[in-house]
Amino acid sequence: MKKVNSLAIIMGICLALFAPPTASAQQQEQPMYTFVALWGVPRAQWTAYTQWIENQTRPVFERMFKDGTIVSWGAFETIVHQEGGYTHGAWWTASSVAAIERTLKELLKLPPNPAAAAGAKHRDYLYRSLIYRTKGPGAGTGYIEVNASQVQPGKGQEWRELFDKYTKPTLDELLANGTITHYELQVEDYHTENPGWRWGVTFLPNADAIDKVNAAFRALGEKRSAEERRAIGDAFRDVTVPGAHWDYVARVTNYQTK
């Protein structure tokens, strides 16, 4: 990720259109919407921030989840930190922007988080899914990995075709065997970054799954000849902005999904 505001990092999971979905078959599925709130909390306030989220924010998410307003929610903390970056965050997902807004209004009724108010930086994103795949109901803890790439203007369709051909099949296999429990391909619904960014999000049940995902893609590359690997790499480079790529990993402290 040019360098994207340190953590635009979420969700949103990477996983290329420069405009709203076209009529092509690969973009016909009903989109899901995910709101991501990011916080850069001073180190001394981390414990207080987490406790407040658990005691105040979690009950609101659980209530909105139970009544069907949202289909997923979670709280997370950054693992690989960067100076001035975001340290914590939360997300909630729904099938409409209206449901996202209803949840936000309920959260805004809460008193301010004292730990976040003590010098914390803040950033929001609203994402729309191009692909949304989940293993099924779940709750507990886990990990999120985000991979982001910036697609060149006018090259969105080409990038998506490459993703569907060379990346999506492995993600589908990993989802089917339970190595990952969810993955998404997202774009911002309201652009606050370059509209070429594509965010690929994967949810993993434990740290061992991170190694298994890396091994799966490494094995896939080893099955191909040097010429095939070079051709695939060149194809992706031809449709993306050089150097405009980044990765993010976070520890999920609580989540629920349907």
mmCIF file of C-alpha atoms in Angstrom:
data_model
loop_
_atom_site.group_PDB
_atom_site.id
_atom_site.type_symbol
_atom_site.label_atom_id
_atom_site.label_comp_id
_atom_site.label_asym_id
_atom_site.label_seq_id
_atom_site.Cartn_x
_atom_site.Cartn_y
_atom_site.Cartn_z
ATOM 1 C CA MET A 1 0.000 0.000 0.000
ATOM 2 C CA LYS A 2 1.790 4.211 -2.278
ATOM 3 C CA LYS A 3 1.540 4.104 1.382
ATOM 4 C CA VAL A 4 -2.018 3.907 2.519
ATOM 5 C CA ASN A 5 -2.927 5.625 5.783
ATOM 6 C CA SER A 6 -1.118 3.212 7.923
ATOM 7 C CA LEU A 7 -3.916 0.828 8.411
ATOM 8 C CA ALA A 8 -6.636 1.405 6.108
ATOM 9 C CA ILE A 9 -5.812 -2.022 6.780
ATOM 10 C CA ILE A 10 -8.752 -3.725 7.193
ATOM 11 C CA MET A 11 -11.169 -5.281 5.508
ATOM 12 C CA GLY A 12 -11.430 -5.047 4.855
ATOM 13 C CA ILE A 13 -9.447 -9.356 3.069
ATOM 14 C CA CYS A 14 -6.400 -7.695 -1.909
ATOM 15 C CA LEU A 15 -9.099 -9.523 -2.978
ATOM 16 C CA ALA A 16 -10.532 -5.023 -8.811
ATOM 17 C CA LEU A 17 -12.882 -2.935 -10.462
ATOM 18 C CA PHE A 18 -12.541 0.740 -10.692
ATOM 19 C CA ALA A 19 -16.225 1.382 -10.545
ATOM 20 C CA PRO A 20 -19.337 -0.264 -9.115
ATOM 21 C CA PRO A 21 -19.851 -3.861 -10.277
ATOM 22 C CA THR A 22 -20.695 -4.374 -13.918
ATOM 23 C CA ALA A 23 -23.184 -6.874 -15.268
ATOM 24 C CA SER A 24 -20.573 -9.611 -15.610
ATOM 25 C CA ALA A 25 -21.461 -12.943 -14.021
ATOM 26 C CA GLN A 26 -18.575 -12.810 -11.541
ATOM 27 C CA GLN A 27 -20.031 -9.680 -9.918
ATOM 28 C CA GLN A 28 -23.703 -10.621 -9.676
ATOM 29 C CA GLU A 29 -23.779 -11.788 -6.085
ATOM 30 C CA GLN A 30 -25.540 -9.679 -3.490
ATOM 31 C CA PRO A 31 -22.962 -7.433 -1.794
ATOM 32 C CA MET A 32 -22.371 -7.298 1.933
ATOM 33 C CA TYR A 33 -21.296 -4.098 3.674
ATOM 34 C CA THR A 34 -18.657 -3.858 6.392
ATOM 35 C CA PHE A 35 -17.964 -0.861 8.598
ATOM 36 C CA VAL A 36 -14.476 -0.801 10.107
ATOM 37 C CA ALA A 37 -13.529 1.532 12.959
ATOM 38 C CA LEU A 38 -9.792 1.851 13.608
ATOM 39 C CA TRP A 39 -8.088 3.334 16.655
ATOM 40 C CA GLY A 40 -4.513 4.224 17.429
ATOM 41 C CA VAL A 41 -4.460 3.868 21.198
ATOM 42 C CA PRO A 42 -1.465 4.915 23.341
ATOM 43 C CA ARG A 43 0.348 1.854 24.711
ATOM 44 C CA ALA A 44 -0.490 2.669 28.321
ATOM 45 C CA GLN A 45 -4.206 2.607 27.482
ATOM 46 C CA TRP A 46 -4.402 -0.750 25.685
ATOM 47 C CA THR A 47 -5.792 -2.736 28.614
ATOM 48 C CA ALA A 48 -8.361 -0.072 29.509
ATOM 49 C CA TYR A 49 -9.442 0.209 25.871
ATOM 50 C CA THR A 50 -9.951 -3.553 25.550
ATOM 51 C CA GLN A 51 -11.911 -3.768 28.793
ATOM 52 C CA TRP A 52 -14.206 -0.950 27.701
ATOM 53 C CA ILE A 53 -14.881 -2.662 24.355
ATOM 54 C CA GLU A 54 -15.708 -5.886 26.174
ATOM 55 C CA ASN A 55 -18.022 -4.237 28.710
ATOM 56 C CA GLN A 56 -19.702 -1.561 26.576
ATOM 57 C CA THR A 57 -19.395 -2.270 22.854
ATOM 58 C CA ARG A 58 -19.738 -6.043 22.842
ATOM 59 C CA PRO A 59 -23.271 -6.070 24.341
ATOM 60 C CA VAL A 60 -24.469 -3.731 21.573
ATOM 61 C CA PHE A 61 -22.974 -5.939 18.869
ATOM 62 C CA GLU A 62 -24.469 -9.060 20.441
ATOM 63 C CA ARG A 63 -27.918 -7.466 20.570
ATOM 64 C CA MET A 64 -27.784 -6.299 16.935
ATOM 65 C CA PHE A 65 -26.466 -9.721 15.905
ATOM 66 C CA LYS A 66 -29.234 -11.538 17.760
ATOM 67 C CA ASP A 67 -32.022 -9.470 16.188
ATOM 68 C CA GLY A 68 -30.582 -9.977 12.686
ATOM 69 C CA THR A 69 -29.483 -6.411 12.010
ATOM 70 C CA ILE A 70 -25.896 -7.530 11.428
ATOM 71 C CA VAL A 71 -24.505 -10.874 10.284
ATOM 72 C CA SER A 72 -21.007 -10.499 11.722
ATOM 73 C CA TRP A 73 -19.021 -8.387 14.173
ATOM 74 C CA GLY A 74 -15.635 -8.507 15.798
ATOM 75 C CA ALA A 75 -12.925 -6.672 17.727
ATOM 76 C CA PHE A 76 -9.235 -6.966 16.890
ATOM 77 C CA GLU A 77 -5.766 -5.764 17.818
ATOM 78 C CA THR A 78 -2.835 -5.189 15.488
ATOM 79 C CA ILE A 79 0.029 -7.688 15.695
ATOM 80 C CA VAL A 80 2.682 -5.987 13.542
ATOM 81 C CA HIS A 81 2.761 -2.349 14.646
ATOM 82 C CA GLN A 82 4.095 0.676 12.840
ATOM 83 C CA GLU A 83 4.912 4.122 14.157
ATOM 84 C CA GLY A 84 1.797 6.275 14.186
ATOM 85 C CA GLY A 85 -0.352 3.360 13.031
ATOM 86 C CA TYR A 86 -3.622 1.946 14.285
ATOM 87 C CA THR A 87 -3.502 -0.492 17.183
ATOM 88 C CA HIS A 88 -7.107 -1.661 17.615
ATOM 89 C CA GLY A 89 -10.354 -1.845 15.722
ATOM 90 C CA ALA A 90 -13.804 -3.299 15.332
ATOM 91 C CA TRP A 91 -16.043 -4.269 12.426
ATOM 92 C CA TRP A 92 -19.648 -5.112 11.771
ATOM 93 C CA THR A 93 -21.181 -6.515 8.595
ATOM 94 C CA ALA A 94 -24.723 -6.318 7.253
ATOM 95 C CA SER A 95 -26.634 -6.842 4.022
ATOM 96 C CA SER A 96 -27.526 -3.140 3.710
ATOM 97 C CA VAL A 97 -26.085 0.278 4.456
ATOM 98 C CA ALA A 98 -29.241 1.024 6.451
ATOM 99 C CA ALA A 99 -28.435 -1.836 8.851
ATOM 100 C CA ILE A 100 -24.854 -0.596 9.162
ATOM 101 C CA GLU A 101 -26.202 2.834 10.108
ATOM 102 C CA ARG A 102 -28.696 1.451 12.640
ATOM 103 C CA THR A 103 -25.852 -0.307 14.400
ATOM 104 C CA LEU A 104 -23.668 2.792 14.318
ATOM 105 C CA LYS A 105 -26.449 4.864 15.912
ATOM 106 C CA GLU A 106 -26.698 2.359 18.766
ATOM 107 C CA LEU A 107 -22.940 2.466 19.312
ATOM 108 C CA LEU A 108 -22.968 6.262 19.365
ATOM 109 C CA LYS A 109 -25.371 6.153 22.297
ATOM 110 C CA LEU A 110 -22.553 4.746 24.417
ATOM 111 C CA PRO A 111 -20.409 7.122 26.460
ATOM 112 C CA PRO A 112 -16.991 7.835 24.914
ATOM 113 C CA ASN A 113 -14.306 5.261 25.553
ATOM 114 C CA PRO A 114 -11.980 7.043 28.009
ATOM 115 C CA ALA A 115 -8.948 5.122 26.770
ATOM 116 C CA ALA A 116 -9.637 6.076 23.149
ATOM 117 C CA ALA A 117 -10.279 9.675 24.104
ATOM 118 C CA ALA A 118 -6.848 9.948 25.721
ATOM 119 C CA GLY A 119 -4.876 10.953 22.647
ATOM 120 C CA ALA A 120 -6.084 8.158 20.333
ATOM 121 C CA LYS A 121 -6.255 8.631 16.553
ATOM 122 C CA HIS A 122 -9.334 7.358 14.735
ATOM 123 C CA ARG A 123 -10.340 6.283 11.227
ATOM 124 C CA ASP A 124 -13.449 4.688 9.664
ATOM 125 C CA TYR A 125 -14.001 2.723 6.444
ATOM 126 C CA LEU A 126 -17.157 1.442 4.778
ATOM 127 C CA TYR A 127 -16.505 -1.495 2.463
ATOM 128 C CA ARG A 128 -18.641 -3.345 -0.071
ATOM 129 C CA SER A 129 -17.893 -6.968 -0.905
ATOM 130 C CA LEU A 130 -17.307 -8.218 -4.426
ATOM 131 C CA ILE A 131 -16.943 -11.745 -3.019
ATOM 132 C CA TYR A 132 -18.214 -12.898 0.391
ATOM 133 C CA ARG A 133 -17.622 -16.500 1.424
ATOM 134 C CA THR A 134 -18.033 -17.990 4.899
ATOM 135 C CA LYS A 135 -17.812 -21.468 6.392
ATOM 136 C CA GLY A 136 -20.857 -20.926 8.566
ATOM 137 C CA PRO A 137 -21.797 -19.855 12.105
ATOM 138 C CA GLY A 138 -18.920 -19.190 14.438
ATOM 139 C CA ALA A 139 -17.816 -17.260 17.507
ATOM 140 C CA GLY A 140 -14.757 -16.820 19.662
ATOM 141 C CA THR A 141 -11.276 -15.643 18.699
ATOM 142 C CA GLY A 142 -8.998 -15.922 15.683
ATOM 143 C CA TYR A 143 -6.862 -13.948 13.257
ATOM 144 C CA ILE A 144 -7.457 -11.655 10.295
ATOM 145 C CA GLU A 145 -5.079 -11.227 7.381
ATOM 146 C CA VAL A 146 -5.544 -8.413 4.869
ATOM 147 C CA ASN A 147 -3.783 -8.174 1.538
ATOM 148 C CA ALA A 148 -4.269 -5.030 -0.551
ATOM 149 C CA SER A 149 -3.289 -4.144 -4.110
ATOM 150 C CA GLN A 150 -3.920 -1.022 -6.159
ATOM 151 C CA VAL A 151 -5.250 -1.689 -9.648
ATOM 152 C CA GLN A 152 -4.376 0.578 -12.543
ATOM 153 C CA PRO A 153 -7.196 2.720 -14.010
ATOM 154 C CA GLY A 154 -9.191 0.734 -16.540
ATOM 155 C CA LYS A 155 -7.574 -2.582 -15.569
ATOM 156 C CA GLY A 156 -10.099 -3.719 -12.957
ATOM 157 C CA GLN A 157 -11.755 -6.377 -15.080
ATOM 158 C CA GLU A 158 -8.401 -7.853 -16.099
ATOM 159 C CA TRP A 159 -7.226 -7.959 -12.472
ATOM 160 C CA ARG A 160 -10.412 -9.660 -11.371
ATOM 161 C CA GLU A 161 -10.091 -12.321 -14.058
ATOM 162 C CA LEU A 162 -6.533 -13.043 -12.916
ATOM 163 C CA PHE A 163 -7.663 -13.237 -9.285
ATOM 164 C CA ASP A 164 -10.503 -15.609 -10.134
ATOM 165 C CA LYS A 165 -8.191 -17.838 -12.145
ATOM 166 C CA TYR A 166 -5.076 -17.948 -9.975
ATOM 167 C CA THR A 167 -6.047 -17.016 -6.382
ATOM 168 C CA LYS A 168 -9.705 -17.761 -5.747
ATOM 169 C CA PRO A 169 -9.535 -21.559 -6.323
ATOM 170 C CA THR A 170 -6.967 -21.957 -3.536
ATOM 171 C CA LEU A 171 -9.002 -19.783 -1.171
ATOM 172 C CA ASP A 172 -12.091 -21.878 -1.936
ATOM 173 C CA GLU A 173 -10.142 -25.044 -1.180
ATOM 174 C CA LEU A 174 -8.819 -23.633 2.096
ATOM 175 C CA LEU A 175 -12.356 -22.598 3.062
ATOM 176 C CA ALA A 176 -13.747 -26.025 2.235
ATOM 177 C CA ASN A 177 -11.175 -27.860 4.371
ATOM 178 C CA GLY A 178 -11.546 -25.452 7.295
ATOM 179 C CA THR A 179 -8.073 -23.917 7.181
ATOM 180 C CA ILE A 180 -9.771 -20.539 6.818
ATOM 181 C CA THR A 181 -13.339 -19.865 7.896
ATOM 182 C CA HIS A 182 -14.106 -16.770 5.826
ATOM 183 C CA TYR A 183 -12.730 -14.665 2.988
ATOM 184 C CA GLU A 184 -13.792 -11.536 1.160
ATOM 185 C CA LEU A 185 -12.782 -9.360 -1.751
ATOM 186 C CA GLN A 186 -13.706 -5.766 -0.932
ATOM 187 C CA VAL A 187 -13.727 -2.226 -2.273
ATOM 188 C CA GLU A 188 -14.576 0.950 -0.429
ATOM 189 C CA ASP A 189 -18.246 1.805 -0.849
ATOM 190 C CA TYR A 190 -17.445 5.460 -0.143
ATOM 191 C CA HIS A 191 -13.959 6.206 -1.381
ATOM 192 C CA THR A 192 -11.541 7.756 1.082
ATOM 193 C CA GLU A 193 -8.507 6.200 -0.610
ATOM 194 C CA ASN A 194 -7.595 5.734 -4.269
ATOM 195 C CA PRO A 195 -10.550 3.818 -5.804
ATOM 196 C CA GLY A 196 -8.132 1.325 -7.326
ATOM 197 C CA TRP A 197 -7.445 -0.355 -3.981
ATOM 198 C CA ARG A 198 -8.736 -3.913 -3.616
ATOM 199 C CA TRP A 199 -8.803 -5.447 -0.160
ATOM 200 C CA GLY A 200 -8.578 -9.194 0.335
ATOM 201 C CA VAL A 201 -9.568 -10.362 3.811
ATOM 202 C CA THR A 202 -9.210 -13.870 5.238
ATOM 203 C CA PHE A 203 -10.304 -15.042 8.675
ATOM 204 C CA LEU A 204 -8.286 -17.806 10.320
ATOM 205 C CA PRO A 205 -9.267 -19.784 13.435
ATOM 206 C CA ASN A 206 -5.749 -19.900 14.923
ATOM 207 C CA ALA A 207 -2.114 -18.997 14.288
ATOM 208 C CA ASP A 208 -1.358 -22.464 12.877
ATOM 209 C CA ALA A 209 -3.758 -21.681 10.035
ATOM 210 C CA ILE A 210 -1.570 -18.751 8.979
ATOM 211 C CA ASP A 211 1.309 -21.152 8.344
ATOM 212 C CA LYS A 212 -1.004 -23.553 6.511
ATOM 213 C CA VAL A 213 -2.262 -20.822 4.180
ATOM 214 C CA ASN A 214 1.289 -19.714 3.413
ATOM 215 C CA ALA A 215 2.280 -23.340 2.767
ATOM 216 C CA ALA A 216 -0.693 -23.882 0.434
ATOM 217 C CA PHE A 217 0.203 -20.932 -1.775
ATOM 218 C CA ARG A 218 3.890 -21.853 -1.676
ATOM 219 C CA ALA A 219 3.058 -25.397 -2.790
ATOM 220 C CA LEU A 220 0.872 -24.012 -5.568
ATOM 221 C CA GLY A 221 3.793 -21.999 -6.880
ATOM 222 C CA GLU A 222 6.123 -24.977 -6.699
ATOM 223 C CA LYS A 223 3.771 -27.005 -8.904
ATOM 224 C CA ARG A 224 4.189 -24.484 -11.697
ATOM 225 C CA SER A 225 7.164 -24.174 -13.955
ATOM 226 C CA ALA A 226 9.461 -21.166 -13.746
ATOM 227 C CA GLU A 227 7.952 -19.919 -17.014
ATOM 228 C CA GLU A 228 4.403 -20.200 -15.636
ATOM 229 C CA ARG A 229 5.326 -18.370 -12.437
ATOM 230 C CA ARG A 230 6.995 -15.617 -14.433
ATOM 231 C CA ALA A 231 4.020 -15.240 -16.771
ATOM 232 C CA ILE A 232 1.520 -15.050 -13.909
ATOM 233 C CA GLY A 233 3.648 -12.523 -12.046
ATOM 234 C CA ASP A 234 3.999 -10.385 -15.162
ATOM 235 C CA ALA A 235 0.244 -10.524 -15.756
ATOM 236 C CA PHE A 236 -0.523 -9.196 -12.267
ATOM 237 C CA ARG A 237 2.206 -6.547 -12.526
ATOM 238 C CA ASP A 238 0.745 -5.335 -15.814
ATOM 239 C CA VAL A 239 -2.564 -4.423 -14.157
ATOM 240 C CA THR A 240 -1.410 -3.099 -10.758
ATOM 241 C CA VAL A 241 0.485 -0.008 -9.588
ATOM 242 C CA PRO A 242 4.143 -0.892 -8.907
ATOM 243 C CA GLY A 243 4.910 -0.975 -5.212
ATOM 244 C CA ALA A 244 1.313 -0.242 -4.195
ATOM 245 C CA HIS A 245 0.759 -3.315 -2.060
ATOM 246 C CA TRP A 246 0.683 -4.107 1.645
ATOM 247 C CA ASP A 247 -0.254 -6.767 4.151
ATOM 248 C CA TYR A 248 -1.770 -6.641 7.628
ATOM 249 C CA VAL A 249 -2.404 -9.183 10.354
ATOM 250 C CA ALA A 250 -4.510 -8.771 13.495
ATOM 251 C CA ARG A 251 -5.538 -10.870 16.457
ATOM 252 C CA VAL A 252 -9.329 -11.132 16.803
ATOM 253 C CA THR A 253 -10.259 -10.949 20.490
ATOM 254 C CA ASN A 254 -14.008 -11.562 20.020
ATOM 255 C CA TYR A 255 -16.297 -12.186 17.081
ATOM 256 C CA GLN A 256 -19.605 -13.683 15.972
ATOM 257 C CA THR A 257 -20.688 -14.612 12.454
ATOM 258 C CA LYS A 258 -23.721 -16.272 10.881
#
